[in-house]
Each structure stands twice: as structure tokens, then as C-alpha cells.
Coordinates of C-alpha atoms in Angstrom, one line a residue:
X1 CA 72.3 17.2 -12.7
X2 CA 70.7 19.7 -10.5
X3 CA 69.7 18.3 -7.1
X4 CA 66.2 19.6 -7.5
X5 CA 64.1 21.0 -10.0
X6 CA 64.5 24.7 -10.8
X7 CA 61.6 26.8 -11.4
X8 CA 60.6 27.5 -15.2
X9 CA 57.2 28.3 -16.6
X10 CA 55.9 29.9 -19.8
X11 CA 55.8 33.2 -18.2
X12 CA 59.5 33.7 -17.1
X13 CA 60.5 31.9 -20.5
X14 CA 59.5 35.2 -22.1
X15 CA 62.9 36.3 -20.6
X16 CA 65.6 35.0 -23.2
X17 CA 69.2 35.8 -22.6
X18 CA 70.7 36.5 -26.1
X19 CA 74.2 35.4 -26.9
X20 CA 74.1 35.5 -30.6
X21 CA 75.8 38.8 -30.8
X22 CA 79.3 40.0 -30.0
X23 CA 78.3 40.6 -26.3
X24 CA 75.6 38.5 -24.3
X25 CA 72.7 40.9 -24.1
X26 CA 69.8 41.3 -22.1
X27 CA 67.9 44.6 -21.3
X28 CA 64.3 44.3 -20.1
X29 CA 61.8 46.4 -18.3
X30 CA 58.3 45.3 -16.6
X31 CA 55.7 47.8 -15.0
X32 CA 54.8 47.0 -11.2
X33 CA 51.6 45.8 -12.5
X34 CA 52.8 43.6 -14.9
X35 CA 55.0 42.0 -12.5
X36 CA 52.2 41.7 -10.1
X37 CA 50.1 40.1 -12.5
X38 CA 52.8 37.5 -13.8
X39 CA 53.6 36.6 -10.2
X40 CA 50.4 35.1 -9.7
X41 CA 51.6 32.0 -11.4
X42 CA 55.3 32.5 -11.7
X43 CA 57.8 32.0 -9.0
X44 CA 60.6 33.9 -10.6
X45 CA 58.3 37.1 -10.7
X46 CA 57.3 36.5 -7.1
X47 CA 61.0 36.4 -6.0
X48 CA 61.5 39.8 -8.0
X49 CA 58.8 41.4 -5.7
X50 CA 60.6 40.3 -2.5
X51 CA 64.0 41.3 -4.1
X52 CA 63.7 45.2 -3.0
X53 CA 64.3 46.4 0.3
X54 CA 61.8 49.1 -0.1
X55 CA 58.0 49.0 -0.4
X56 CA 57.3 49.3 -4.1
X57 CA 54.9 51.5 -5.6
X58 CA 52.5 51.3 -8.6
X59 CA 54.9 53.8 -10.8
X60 CA 57.9 51.5 -10.2
X61 CA 59.4 49.1 -12.8
X62 CA 61.5 46.2 -12.9
X63 CA 64.7 46.3 -14.7
X64 CA 66.4 43.1 -15.7
X65 CA 70.1 43.1 -17.5
X66 CA 73.3 41.2 -17.4
X67 CA 76.9 41.6 -16.1
X68 CA 79.6 40.0 -17.9
X69 CA 83.2 39.7 -17.2
X70 CA 86.3 38.7 -19.6
X71 CA 85.8 35.0 -19.0
X72 CA 82.1 34.3 -18.1
X73 CA 78.5 35.5 -17.8
X74 CA 78.1 36.0 -14.2
X75 CA 75.1 37.7 -13.2
X76 CA 71.6 38.3 -14.1
X77 CA 71.0 42.0 -12.5
X78 CA 67.6 42.4 -10.9
X79 CA 66.7 46.0 -9.7
X80 CA 63.6 48.1 -9.2
X81 CA 63.3 51.6 -10.8
X82 CA 61.3 54.7 -10.0
X83 CA 59.7 56.9 -12.4
X84 CA 63.1 59.0 -12.7
X85 CA 65.1 55.9 -13.5
X86 CA 66.9 55.8 -10.1
X87 CA 67.4 52.6 -8.1
X88 CA 64.9 52.5 -5.0
X89 CA 66.7 50.1 -2.9
X90 CA 69.9 51.0 -1.1
X91 CA 73.3 50.9 -2.7
X92 CA 73.0 50.3 -6.4
X93 CA 69.5 48.9 -5.7
X94 CA 70.3 45.5 -7.6
X95 CA 69.8 42.0 -6.5
X96 CA 71.9 39.2 -8.5
X97 CA 71.2 35.8 -9.6
X98 CA 74.3 34.0 -10.3
X99 CA 74.2 32.0 -13.6
X100 CA 75.7 28.4 -14.4
X101 CA 75.2 25.7 -16.9
X102 CA 75.2 22.0 -16.5
X103 CA 78.4 20.2 -17.8
X104 CA 76.7 19.0 -21.2
X105 CA 74.1 21.9 -21.6
X106 CA 73.8 23.8 -24.7
X107 CA 75.5 26.8 -22.7
X108 CA 78.3 24.9 -21.4
X109 CA 80.7 26.1 -23.9
X110 CA 80.2 29.8 -23.1
X111 CA 79.3 29.3 -19.1
X112 CA 82.1 28.1 -17.1
X113 CA 80.3 27.7 -13.7
X114 CA 78.9 24.4 -13.0
X115 CA 76.2 23.1 -10.6
X116 CA 77.4 22.5 -6.9
X117 CA 78.1 18.9 -5.8
X118 CA 76.2 17.3 -3.1
X119 CA 79.0 14.9 -1.8
X120 CA 82.4 16.5 -0.6
X121 CA 83.8 12.8 -0.3
X122 CA 82.8 11.7 -3.8
X123 CA 85.7 9.2 -5.5
X124 CA 85.9 11.8 -8.2
X125 CA 86.5 14.8 -6.0
X126 CA 89.0 12.7 -3.9
X127 CA 90.8 11.7 -7.2
X128 CA 91.0 15.4 -8.2
X129 CA 92.6 16.1 -4.8
X130 CA 95.3 13.6 -5.3
X131 CA 95.8 14.7 -9.0
X132 CA 96.3 18.3 -8.0
X133 CA 98.5 17.4 -5.1
X134 CA 100.6 15.2 -7.3
X135 CA 100.6 17.8 -10.3
X136 CA 101.7 20.7 -7.7
X137 CA 104.9 18.5 -6.5
X138 CA 106.4 19.4 -9.9
X139 CA 105.4 23.3 -9.5
X140 CA 108.9 25.0 -9.5
X141 CA 107.4 28.0 -7.6
X142 CA 105.7 25.8 -4.9
X143 CA 108.8 23.5 -4.7
X144 CA 110.8 26.4 -3.9
X145 CA 108.6 27.9 -1.5
X146 CA 108.5 24.9 0.5
X147 CA 112.3 24.0 0.3
X148 CA 112.9 27.7 1.6
X149 CA 110.2 27.1 4.4
X150 CA 111.6 23.8 5.3
X151 CA 114.7 25.5 6.7
X152 CA 112.5 26.4 10.0
X153 CA 112.2 24.1 12.9
X154 CA 109.7 21.1 12.5
X155 CA 106.9 20.6 14.7
X156 CA 107.7 18.8 18.1
X157 CA 105.3 16.2 17.3
X158 CA 103.0 14.7 14.6
X159 CA 100.1 12.4 14.1
X160 CA 101.4 9.3 12.4
X161 CA 98.7 7.9 10.1
X162 CA 100.0 5.4 8.0
X163 CA 97.5 3.6 5.7
X164 CA 95.7 0.6 7.4
X165 CA 97.4 1.3 10.7
X166 CA 96.5 2.8 13.9
X167 CA 97.1 6.4 15.0
X168 CA 100.2 7.2 16.8
X169 CA 101.9 10.3 18.4
X170 CA 105.3 10.7 16.7
X171 CA 108.0 12.7 18.2
X172 CA 109.9 14.2 15.5
X173 CA 113.8 13.6 16.0
X174 CA 115.7 16.9 16.2
X175 CA 117.0 17.8 12.6
X176 CA 114.3 15.8 10.8
X177 CA 111.6 17.5 8.7
X178 CA 109.3 14.8 7.4
X179 CA 106.4 15.4 5.1
X180 CA 103.2 16.3 6.7
X181 CA 99.8 17.9 6.1
X182 CA 98.4 20.5 8.7
X183 CA 94.7 20.9 9.6
X184 CA 93.1 24.2 10.0
X185 CA 89.7 24.1 11.6
X186 CA 87.5 25.5 14.4
X187 CA 87.7 23.7 17.6
X188 CA 84.1 24.4 19.4
X189 CA 83.6 23.3 22.8
X190 CA 82.2 19.7 22.2
X191 CA 83.2 16.8 24.6
X192 CA 84.8 15.2 21.7
X193 CA 87.2 18.0 21.4
X194 CA 88.0 18.0 25.0
X195 CA 88.8 14.2 24.9
X196 CA 90.9 14.8 21.8
X197 CA 93.5 16.9 23.6
X198 CA 96.8 15.6 24.5
X199 CA 97.5 16.0 28.0
X200 CA 100.6 15.1 30.4
X201 CA 98.3 12.3 31.6
X202 CA 97.6 10.7 28.1
X203 CA 101.0 11.7 26.1
X204 CA 103.0 8.7 26.9
X205 CA 100.1 6.1 26.1
X206 CA 99.4 8.2 22.8
X207 CA 102.7 7.1 21.4
X208 CA 101.5 3.6 21.8
X209 CA 98.4 4.1 19.9
X210 CA 95.1 6.5 19.9
X211 CA 91.6 5.3 20.0
X212 CA 89.8 6.8 16.9
X213 CA 86.8 6.6 19.0
X214 CA 88.1 9.7 21.2
X215 CA 88.5 11.9 18.3
X216 CA 86.1 14.3 16.6
X217 CA 84.7 14.0 13.2
X218 CA 86.7 16.7 11.8
X219 CA 90.0 15.0 12.9
X220 CA 88.8 11.6 11.5
X221 CA 88.1 13.4 8.3
X222 CA 91.5 14.9 8.1
X223 CA 93.1 11.8 8.7
X224 CA 91.1 10.4 5.5
X225 CA 92.2 13.2 3.3
X226 CA 95.8 13.1 4.2
X227 CA 95.9 9.2 3.6
X228 CA 94.1 10.1 0.4
X229 CA 96.9 12.3 -0.7
X230 CA 99.4 9.0 0.5
X231 CA 100.9 11.2 3.6
X232 CA 102.1 9.5 6.6
X233 CA 101.9 12.3 9.1
X234 CA 99.4 15.0 10.1
X235 CA 99.8 18.0 12.4
X236 CA 96.6 18.7 14.5
X237 CA 97.1 21.3 17.3
X238 CA 95.1 19.7 19.8
X239 CA 96.8 16.3 19.6
X240 CA 100.4 17.3 18.7
X241 CA 100.8 20.0 21.5
X242 CA 100.3 18.9 25.1
X243 CA 97.7 21.1 26.1
X244 CA 98.3 21.5 29.8
X245 CA 102.1 22.0 29.6
X246 CA 102.8 25.7 29.4
X247 CA 106.2 25.5 28.3
X248 CA 105.5 23.3 25.3
X249 CA 102.5 25.5 24.4
X250 CA 104.6 28.5 24.4
X251 CA 107.6 26.9 22.4
X252 CA 105.0 25.3 19.8
X253 CA 103.0 28.6 19.4
X254 CA 106.2 30.5 18.7
X255 CA 106.6 27.9 15.7
X256 CA 103.2 28.3 14.5
X257 CA 104.4 30.4 11.4
X258 CA 107.0 27.7 10.5
X259 CA 104.5 24.7 11.1
X260 CA 101.8 26.0 8.4
X261 CA 104.5 27.3 6.0
X262 CA 106.5 24.1 5.9
X263 CA 103.5 21.9 5.6
X264 CA 103.3 20.0 2.3
X265 CA 99.7 20.8 2.5
X266 CA 96.9 22.3 4.7
X267 CA 93.6 21.0 5.0
X268 CA 90.9 23.5 5.6
X269 CA 87.8 22.2 7.6
X270 CA 86.0 25.4 6.3
X271 CA 82.4 24.1 6.3
X272 CA 82.5 22.8 9.9
X273 CA 81.5 24.8 12.4
X274 CA 83.4 22.9 15.3
X275 CA 85.4 19.8 15.4
X276 CA 82.5 17.5 16.1
X277 CA 80.7 18.2 13.0
X278 CA 83.1 17.1 10.4
X279 CA 83.8 18.4 6.9
X280 CA 83.1 15.5 4.3
X281 CA 79.4 15.2 4.9
X282 CA 77.0 15.8 2.2
X283 CA 76.1 19.4 1.4
X284 CA 72.7 21.1 1.9
X285 CA 72.4 22.3 -1.7
X286 CA 68.8 23.9 -1.1
X287 CA 70.5 25.9 1.3
X288 CA 73.4 26.6 -0.9
X289 CA 71.4 27.7 -3.8
X290 CA 68.3 29.4 -2.3
X291 CA 66.2 29.8 -5.1
X292 CA 66.7 28.3 -8.2
X293 CA 65.5 29.2 -11.8
X294 CA 65.8 28.1 -15.5
X295 CA 65.7 30.6 -18.3
X296 CA 66.2 30.4 -22.2
X297 CA 69.6 31.1 -23.5
X298 CA 70.3 31.6 -27.3
X299 CA 73.7 31.4 -28.9
X300 CA 75.3 31.0 -32.5
X301 CA 77.2 28.1 -33.5
X302 CA 78.7 27.6 -36.7
X303 CA 76.2 30.4 -38.0
X304 CA 73.2 28.8 -36.7
X305 CA 71.3 29.8 -33.7
X306 CA 71.2 27.2 -30.9
X307 CA 68.7 27.4 -28.1
X308 CA 69.6 26.3 -24.8
X309 CA 69.0 26.8 -21.1
X310 CA 70.9 28.6 -18.2
X311 CA 70.4 28.0 -14.5
X312 CA 70.4 31.0 -11.9
X313 CA 71.0 30.5 -8.3
X314 CA 69.7 33.1 -5.7
X315 CA 73.0 32.7 -3.7
X316 CA 76.7 32.8 -4.7
X317 CA 77.6 29.6 -6.2
X318 CA 81.5 30.0 -5.3
X319 CA 83.3 30.2 -2.1
X320 CA 82.9 33.8 -0.8
X321 CA 85.1 33.3 2.2
X322 CA 82.5 33.5 4.8
X323 CA 82.5 30.1 6.5
X324 CA 82.6 30.0 10.1
X325 CA 86.4 29.3 9.9
X326 CA 86.8 32.7 8.4
X327 CA 85.4 34.4 11.4
X328 CA 88.0 32.9 13.7
X329 CA 91.2 35.1 14.3
X330 CA 93.7 32.2 14.2
X331 CA 92.8 30.6 11.1
X332 CA 93.3 34.1 8.9
X333 CA 97.4 33.5 9.4
X334 CA 97.2 29.6 9.0
X335 CA 95.5 30.2 5.6
X336 CA 97.7 32.8 4.3
X337 CA 101.0 30.9 5.4
X338 CA 99.9 27.7 3.6
X339 CA 101.8 27.0 0.1
X340 CA 99.1 24.7 -0.8
X341 CA 95.5 24.8 0.8
X342 CA 92.7 22.3 0.1
X343 CA 89.8 23.8 1.5
X344 CA 86.2 22.0 2.1
X345 CA 83.6 24.5 2.0
X346 CA 79.6 24.5 2.3
X347 CA 79.6 25.2 -1.5
X348 CA 83.0 24.1 -3.1
X349 CA 86.0 22.1 -2.6
X350 CA 88.9 24.2 -3.8
X351 CA 92.6 24.0 -4.6
X352 CA 95.0 26.5 -4.1
X353 CA 98.5 26.9 -4.5
X354 CA 101.2 29.3 -5.7
X355 CA 100.5 28.2 -9.2
X356 CA 96.6 27.7 -9.4
X357 CA 93.4 28.5 -7.7
X358 CA 90.3 26.6 -8.8
X359 CA 87.1 24.7 -7.8
X360 CA 87.4 20.8 -7.8
X361 CA 83.7 20.2 -7.7
X362 CA 81.7 22.5 -9.6
X363 CA 80.4 26.0 -8.9
X364 CA 82.2 29.4 -10.1
X365 CA 85.5 30.8 -9.6
X366 CA 86.4 31.1 -5.9
X367 CA 86.0 34.6 -4.8
X368 CA 89.2 35.3 -2.7
X369 CA 88.9 38.6 -0.8
X370 CA 91.9 40.7 -2.0
X371 CA 91.3 44.6 -2.4
X372 CA 94.6 45.2 -4.1
X373 CA 96.8 42.4 -5.0
X374 CA 99.6 44.5 -6.3
X375 CA 100.4 45.7 -2.6
X376 CA 98.9 42.9 -0.5
X377 CA 100.2 42.3 2.8
X378 CA 98.5 39.0 3.5
X379 CA 100.3 36.8 1.1
X380 CA 103.8 36.3 2.1
X381 CA 104.4 33.9 -1.0
X382 CA 104.1 36.9 -3.1
X383 CA 106.5 39.2 -1.0
X384 CA 109.2 39.8 -3.8
X385 CA 106.5 40.8 -6.4
X386 CA 105.1 43.2 -3.8
X387 CA 108.3 44.7 -2.8
X388 CA 109.2 45.1 -6.6
X389 CA 105.8 47.1 -6.8
X390 CA 106.6 49.3 -3.9
X391 CA 110.0 50.3 -5.4
X392 CA 108.8 50.8 -8.7
X393 CA 105.6 53.1 -7.2
X394 CA 107.8 55.1 -4.8
X395 CA 106.0 56.8 -2.0
X396 CA 102.5 55.9 -3.3
X397 CA 103.4 52.4 -3.5
X398 CA 104.6 52.8 0.4
X399 CA 101.3 54.1 1.2
X400 CA 99.2 51.5 -0.6
X401 CA 101.1 48.8 1.5
X402 CA 100.3 50.6 4.7
X403 CA 96.8 51.0 3.6
X404 CA 96.7 47.4 2.8
X405 CA 98.1 46.7 6.5
X406 CA 95.2 48.7 8.1
X407 CA 92.7 47.0 5.8
X408 CA 94.2 43.6 6.9
X409 CA 93.9 44.6 10.5
X410 CA 90.5 46.0 10.2
X411 CA 89.5 42.4 8.6
X412 CA 91.3 40.8 11.4
X413 CA 89.7 42.4 14.4
X414 CA 86.2 41.3 12.9
X415 CA 87.4 37.7 13.7
X416 CA 86.7 36.0 17.1
X417 CA 89.2 35.0 19.7
X418 CA 88.6 32.4 22.5
X419 CA 91.3 33.9 24.7
X420 CA 91.5 37.8 24.0
X421 CA 95.0 37.9 25.0
X422 CA 95.9 36.3 21.9
X423 CA 95.0 39.4 19.7
X424 CA 98.6 40.2 18.8
X425 CA 100.1 36.4 18.7
X426 CA 97.3 35.3 16.1
X427 CA 98.2 38.1 13.8
X428 CA 101.9 37.7 14.2
X429 CA 102.7 36.1 10.7
X430 CA 100.9 38.9 9.0
X431 CA 102.9 41.7 10.9
X432 CA 106.1 39.7 10.0
X433 CA 105.2 39.7 6.4
X434 CA 104.4 43.6 6.3
X435 CA 107.8 44.2 8.0
X436 CA 109.6 41.9 5.6
X437 CA 107.9 43.9 2.6
X438 CA 108.8 47.2 3.9
X439 CA 112.3 46.2 5.2
X440 CA 111.4 46.8 9.0
X441 CA 112.4 44.6 11.7
X442 CA 110.4 43.8 14.8
X443 CA 112.1 46.7 16.8
X444 CA 109.6 48.9 14.2
X445 CA 106.5 47.1 15.5
X446 CA 104.8 48.5 18.4
X447 CA 101.9 46.2 19.7
X448 CA 100.0 46.2 16.4
X449 CA 101.2 49.5 15.0
X450 CA 104.3 50.5 13.1
X451 CA 106.6 53.1 14.3
X452 CA 107.2 54.7 10.7
X453 CA 103.6 55.4 10.3
X454 CA 102.6 55.7 14.0
X455 CA 100.5 58.7 14.1
X456 CA 98.2 57.6 11.3
X457 CA 97.6 54.2 12.8
X458 CA 96.8 55.7 16.1
X459 CA 93.7 56.9 14.4
X460 CA 91.6 53.9 15.0
X461 CA 88.2 53.7 16.4
X462 CA 85.9 51.0 18.0
X463 CA 83.2 49.8 15.9
X464 CA 80.7 48.0 18.2
X465 CA 78.5 49.9 20.5
X466 CA 78.7 47.4 23.1
X467 CA 80.9 47.2 26.3
X468 CA 84.5 46.1 25.1
X469 CA 86.4 43.6 26.9
X470 CA 89.8 45.0 27.4
X471 CA 92.9 42.8 26.6
X472 CA 96.5 42.9 27.8
X473 CA 97.7 45.6 25.3
X474 CA 98.6 49.2 25.8
X475 CA 95.6 51.8 25.6
X476 CA 96.9 53.3 22.4
X477 CA 96.9 50.0 20.6
X478 CA 93.9 48.4 18.6
X479 CA 94.9 45.3 20.6
X480 CA 93.6 46.8 23.7
X481 CA 89.9 46.4 22.6
X482 CA 88.5 42.9 22.0
X483 CA 86.2 43.9 19.0
X484 CA 86.1 45.2 15.5
X485 CA 87.9 48.4 14.9
X486 CA 88.3 50.7 11.6
X487 CA 90.9 53.2 11.0
X488 CA 90.9 56.9 9.5
X489 CA 90.5 56.5 5.8
X490 CA 93.7 58.1 4.2
X491 CA 92.0 58.8 0.7
X492 CA 90.2 61.8 2.6
X493 CA 93.8 63.6 2.7
X494 CA 94.5 66.1 0.2
X495 CA 97.9 64.6 -0.5
X496 CA 97.6 62.5 -4.0
X497 CA 100.0 59.9 -2.2
X498 CA 98.1 59.5 0.7
X499 CA 100.9 60.6 3.2
X500 CA 99.9 61.5 6.3
X501 CA 101.1 65.0 7.6
X502 CA 100.7 64.7 11.1
X503 CA 100.9 67.6 13.5
X504 CA 101.9 65.3 16.4
X505 CA 105.6 63.6 16.1
X506 CA 106.8 60.3 17.6
X507 CA 109.5 60.6 20.3
X508 CA 110.0 57.1 21.4
X509 CA 108.5 54.3 23.1
X510 CA 109.6 51.4 25.3
X511 CA 107.9 48.2 26.0
X512 CA 108.1 44.9 28.2
X513 CA 110.8 42.7 27.2
X514 CA 109.7 39.5 25.3
X515 CA 111.7 36.6 24.7
X516 CA 113.4 36.5 21.0
X517 CA 110.8 34.2 19.7
X518 CA 107.9 36.5 20.5
X519 CA 108.9 39.6 18.7
X520 CA 105.8 40.0 16.9
X521 CA 103.5 38.1 19.1
X522 CA 102.7 40.1 22.4
X523 CA 103.3 43.0 24.5
X524 CA 102.0 43.2 28.3
X525 CA 102.5 46.8 28.4
X526 CA 104.0 49.5 26.3
X527 CA 104.5 53.2 26.7
X528 CA 104.3 55.6 23.8
X529 CA 106.1 59.3 23.8
X530 CA 104.6 61.8 21.5
X531 CA 105.0 65.5 20.9
X532 CA 102.0 67.6 20.1
X533 CA 99.4 69.9 21.3
X534 CA 97.5 68.7 24.4
X535 CA 94.4 70.5 25.7
X536 CA 92.2 69.9 28.6
X537 CA 88.3 69.7 28.2
X538 CA 85.3 69.1 30.1
X539 CA 83.1 66.0 29.5
X540 CA 79.5 66.5 30.7
X541 CA 78.2 63.1 29.6
X542 CA 76.7 64.5 26.8
X543 CA 79.2 66.8 24.9
X544 CA 82.7 68.0 25.2
X545 CA 83.3 71.5 26.5
X546 CA 86.2 73.7 26.4
X547 CA 86.2 73.8 30.1
X548 CA 83.8 73.6 33.3
X549 CA 83.4 77.6 33.2
X550 CA 82.9 77.6 29.3
X551 CA 79.7 76.5 27.9
X552 CA 80.8 76.4 24.3
X553 CA 80.4 72.7 22.9
X554 CA 83.6 71.5 21.0
X555 CA 82.1 70.5 17.5
X556 CA 84.0 67.3 17.2
X557 CA 82.6 63.4 17.3
X558 CA 84.1 61.2 20.1
X559 CA 84.4 57.4 19.7
X560 CA 84.9 56.2 23.1
X561 CA 86.8 53.1 23.5
X562 CA 84.7 51.6 25.9
X563 CA 80.9 51.8 25.6
X564 CA 79.2 54.7 27.8
X565 CA 82.3 56.9 27.7
X566 CA 84.3 57.8 30.7
X567 CA 83.0 58.8 34.2
X568 CA 85.7 61.1 34.8
X569 CA 84.9 64.8 33.8
X570 CA 88.3 66.1 32.8
X571 CA 89.9 64.7 29.6
X572 CA 92.6 65.8 27.3
X573 CA 92.5 66.2 23.6
X574 CA 95.8 65.4 21.9
X575 CA 96.0 66.6 18.2
X576 CA 97.3 64.2 15.7
X577 CA 96.1 66.0 12.5
X578 CA 95.3 69.5 12.5
X579 CA 94.9 70.9 9.1
X580 CA 91.8 70.9 7.0
X581 CA 90.5 68.2 9.5
X582 CA 91.0 67.8 12.8
X583 CA 91.7 64.2 14.3
X584 CA 93.2 63.0 17.6
X585 CA 93.1 61.1 20.9
X586 CA 91.0 61.7 24.2
X587 CA 93.1 60.9 27.0
X588 CA 92.7 60.5 30.8
X589 CA 95.5 61.6 32.9
X590 CA 96.4 59.3 35.9
X591 CA 98.8 60.2 38.6
X592 CA 102.2 58.8 38.3
X593 CA 101.5 56.8 35.2
X594 CA 100.9 59.4 32.5
X595 CA 98.0 59.4 30.2
X596 CA 95.7 56.7 29.2
X597 CA 93.7 56.5 25.9
X598 CA 89.9 56.3 26.1
X599 CA 88.9 57.3 22.7
X600 CA 89.4 59.2 19.4
X601 CA 87.9 62.3 18.2
X602 CA 87.5 63.7 14.3
X603 CA 86.2 66.8 13.1
X604 CA 86.1 67.3 9.3
X605 CA 83.5 70.3 8.6
X606 CA 85.3 73.4 7.6
X607 CA 83.6 75.7 10.0
X608 CA 84.1 72.9 12.9
X609 CA 87.7 72.7 11.9
X610 CA 88.2 76.2 12.4
X611 CA 86.6 75.9 15.7
X612 CA 89.3 73.1 16.7
X613 CA 91.9 75.4 15.4
X614 CA 91.0 77.9 17.8
X615 CA 90.9 75.5 20.7
X616 CA 94.4 74.4 20.2
X617 CA 95.6 77.9 19.6
X618 CA 98.3 79.3 21.7
X619 CA 98.8 75.7 23.1
X620 CA 102.5 75.0 22.6
X621 CA 103.4 71.6 21.7
X622 CA 104.6 69.2 24.4
X623 CA 105.9 65.6 25.0
X624 CA 103.8 63.3 26.7
X625 CA 103.7 59.4 27.6
X626 CA 100.6 57.3 26.9
X627 CA 100.4 53.9 28.5

């Protein structure tokens, strides 16, 4: 049953989606004047008038068509066309309505997507959670992954949650590996979250019992789910790490990878914006669907035409991984490390393990973001498969994995951190997995960049035009910017294998020594030695000139690392790529320290690139040090 009445009327019922042929078919056009007339009494046609980002003209026409995939009928495409049959809105100009059917509707045999479920904690959903968990205990692939992961060190403490019992803090004896669930969630700043923290003052008492009234709703909900799965232990960072004990924090943070990878299951409080909100409350289905419509659908059964109905939602009815939890940096690796993940979202409750990914309570197939699964760097459980693909594909495969790394970093930098200096620790597991795929150890990893691809990975630029807060990383690393970055696109290179033929060369590097268990986690400072062409230039607050005395403006675009550029007049351009395009770093020289990166430049127009070549002409390569 749908939670509220979808719109249908005699005017929009003229739109019949035909499934009687070999393919589902719909191709209709309506003039602007016709749509205006129909919209007076029809909510569907009123919606189509609002679907365009541009102002509509009388000469335009409305186009309706169907998108299908190999398994399901997915979208009703809604677009406005001009008199030349071109889309009038940005992109492909189409809005999409997401199609689904009730379980017992006439279209249910052909349409797999189902209505969303209001209650996240219904008995049916909780039973499915337990069924999937018990079934997965027999998945050989999942069992083997957990057997391997359990060789790692267990958490120091767990929350004991036995049925019909109080909650206790439990110290794990050395050498033991109890079965436990882990929680991934957004903390927030609620007073309840502050009260939930284990501190040096309350840690002893918590071994004797924890008052549930001290805990925020998200943790209470996680206890309920873990008990539903018949587990006795739950790991929650705020409770299981003494928050004012620096040594314990450092020790447990270094085990973060093993804590999530060795958990028998990870519970994701995806729908909760903070720990006080909880994740088992009822869903707001009106918000989830947006506008909801019902249109006729005809199909054939035993040679006879069967008439039924389809439901169409304005918003996606599947988890699109755009919850608040997906905007937090730490939760990215908590998600990717988990062998089993039970995710409670604003639209769906989804199950994911190495064997299966599906919704437990309606909607469509969960839309996992993965641009190139064959060369994915964000799924350590597919590491051997990706290694095999790289080996088979040669240099192109290696380049594809490197591109995936940069895409993953770009996505990661869009996420938020409470503590800016966590920029590298929060993606340490991602870095380790990439290194394992490529056969690199941690000595190849330089503050978020890889030595073997260093010149290409230096070509990052800040995206936001605001003042960027600096973190503790070296200036040449993207980790020095507390905000989103993106990298130079390799597909713009002429090389069909996306290899970067850099003019600059890596010479060497050195960094602050870190403890062995922080190999991928952090770097307070680091110096990079490069050999290439370096040329002085003059910045006049508006453009870059060849020199103070030369009024010629260099035809390049500069992306400053800090909003507003630099106050110093003299800067240095260091060439990284100098073929048919010109790309490099803008540096500032500081006495005794060497050079500091302050920006990135690019120049891709043919005439402009020739001008940049002449700028660097007769400049001999030299070795410089950037800190």
C-alpha cells in the first residue's frame, strides 16, 4: 500500500505505457499549448511545466519516453524540446520519474521496484535482517574474508549487550576475538553525545553498568539491532575508546581498519543526521517520494492484454548514497572495510555483503557509486580480482587504477571532517588498499600522493572559492587544503593508455618519522625534491606577467590554493607537463626553507601553449625542494 494517494485523472490516464511488445514502449509528444490546457486540472501536466530549468516558449513541445535496463523498467523521461528537436534544459534536458509497482499489482511480475516502507523497525524488516545475517554466516566468501581479518588485533573494549541485561563496558582479554557488531554513524554536537563519551572519570563505573538514559538514541537503536542479530557485543567509538586518554585514542585509532574489517557486521545509521536523532524512527515518505503519480500500464499474459497501473515517484526510490553519513570523511572507510553492512537509510534498509546487495524493505536496487568496478580501489574485498584485471590489462590497467585512486580522493575531499588534521588518517585504509593492489608498500606513499605517479598527482586544484583552512600536511599535498579538490583529467592526454609523460622528474623525498602503525595515517611535514624547469614571474593581483619590466601577460589560468591568491609579487612557475598542454605548480620561495606551493596553473589552447613554451625556453632543468 502506498502511504498517500498518488495523482491520477482522466487527462494523464491518456498516457499508456505499453508492455505488450518485445520492449516496453512509450513515445509521446505534446505541444506547449496542449500541456498548458491539460495542466489546469491535472497535477501531472502541471509538474511537467515546472520540470524545465528554463523558461518555456509556445514553440516548445513536451516529450515523454521510457528508459529500460536489462532487469526492470526504470524511468519515465520527461523533457522539453525546441522547434529543432533539441533539449532546452542544461545537460540532456530530461527529468526522470522513477517507476515502481505494488507487490500484488498487475505490473508486479515485470516491475521489480516496490513502494517504500514507512517503518524501519517493523517486525518484518527486523526478521529479514536476522535471516540475511544467518544466511550470510554460510557464505564461503564472507566467512573467508572474516577469518582473514580476525587475525588482526581486536578492539581494547566492547559494549556488552546481552539480551535482557544491562549494558556494560567489557575489556577484551588479550588474544581473544569475540563476535561483535560495529556502529558507523554521525556524532553531531548534542549534549547526549557528550554524555555518552567514556572518559577517565567514568570508565571504571561503566565496567559495572551503563545507564541507557545517558546514551543518545542512535546508540540505543544500534543496541536493539545488534540484539536482533543475537549478538552479545557492540563496538561504538565514543563508548569503547576513553576519549580523554591520548595514548589510548592513538592506539585504538591505529586499529580502526581492523576494527571494521573484523566486525561480524557493521550497522550503519545512515538516516540519522546526528547521534541524538536515532535511525529506527518512521520515514517521511512524502519527502522521500516528492510528487507521486499513477499511470496505466498494459502487458500481455497468456496472449491476452492485461491492464494495470504503474506508480511514478519524483525522487529516486533507491538509496543513492547521499545521506548525511555519506558526507562525513571517516565513514567512507568504515563503509568500505565492512564485510557485512546493514544500512538504515531515509528510503531503504539495505543489506550488503560480498555475496549479495539488496533492499530489505522496498524501493529499487541500491545505487552504489562505483565508476569502474573492474579497477575499483575502494573495495578491499575485491582486491585480488582487481589485481588480476590490472595484470591482464597491462599499463592501461595500471592507469585505470590510478584514475580510480584520484576519483576516490576527489570524492573523499568533498566529505567533512570535524578535526582538519584527520585528513590523512581518515583515508588510511583507502591508501593501504591501493598500495596492496599495485604492490606498493607505505614507503611509496607521500602524504596522500604515490611516488610512482607523483608528477600527475601533484596536478590537483582547490574547488571552492572560499578561504581554505590549512591542515598540517605539506603544501604540495592535497591534504594541506581543508576542502574539496580535483585532479587533472588524464583522458585529455594524447596517450591512449593515459600515461603521463611529465617534463618534471621525481628526485626524492623525506618526511617526519611516524610510528610503524601510522604508516598511511599522517605526516606533519614533508619535503619533495623535483627536477624540472623553474621560471620566475610577476603577479600583479590580476594576472601573471613574465617579469616586473615585461608587460606581456602569461596566457594561463591559475587556481590558487588559498582564496585571493598571494600577497607576494614574485612567484615561480614550475613546469610539470610541457607538451601540447602546459601544466604546473605556482610556488613561492622562502629563505632557507625552499619553495612552498601556492597554486596550480594550466594552459591548453594551442597558441597559449606555444607562448608558455617560449616562456620556459632556454631555462635549464634544476632540482628544487618543496615543503
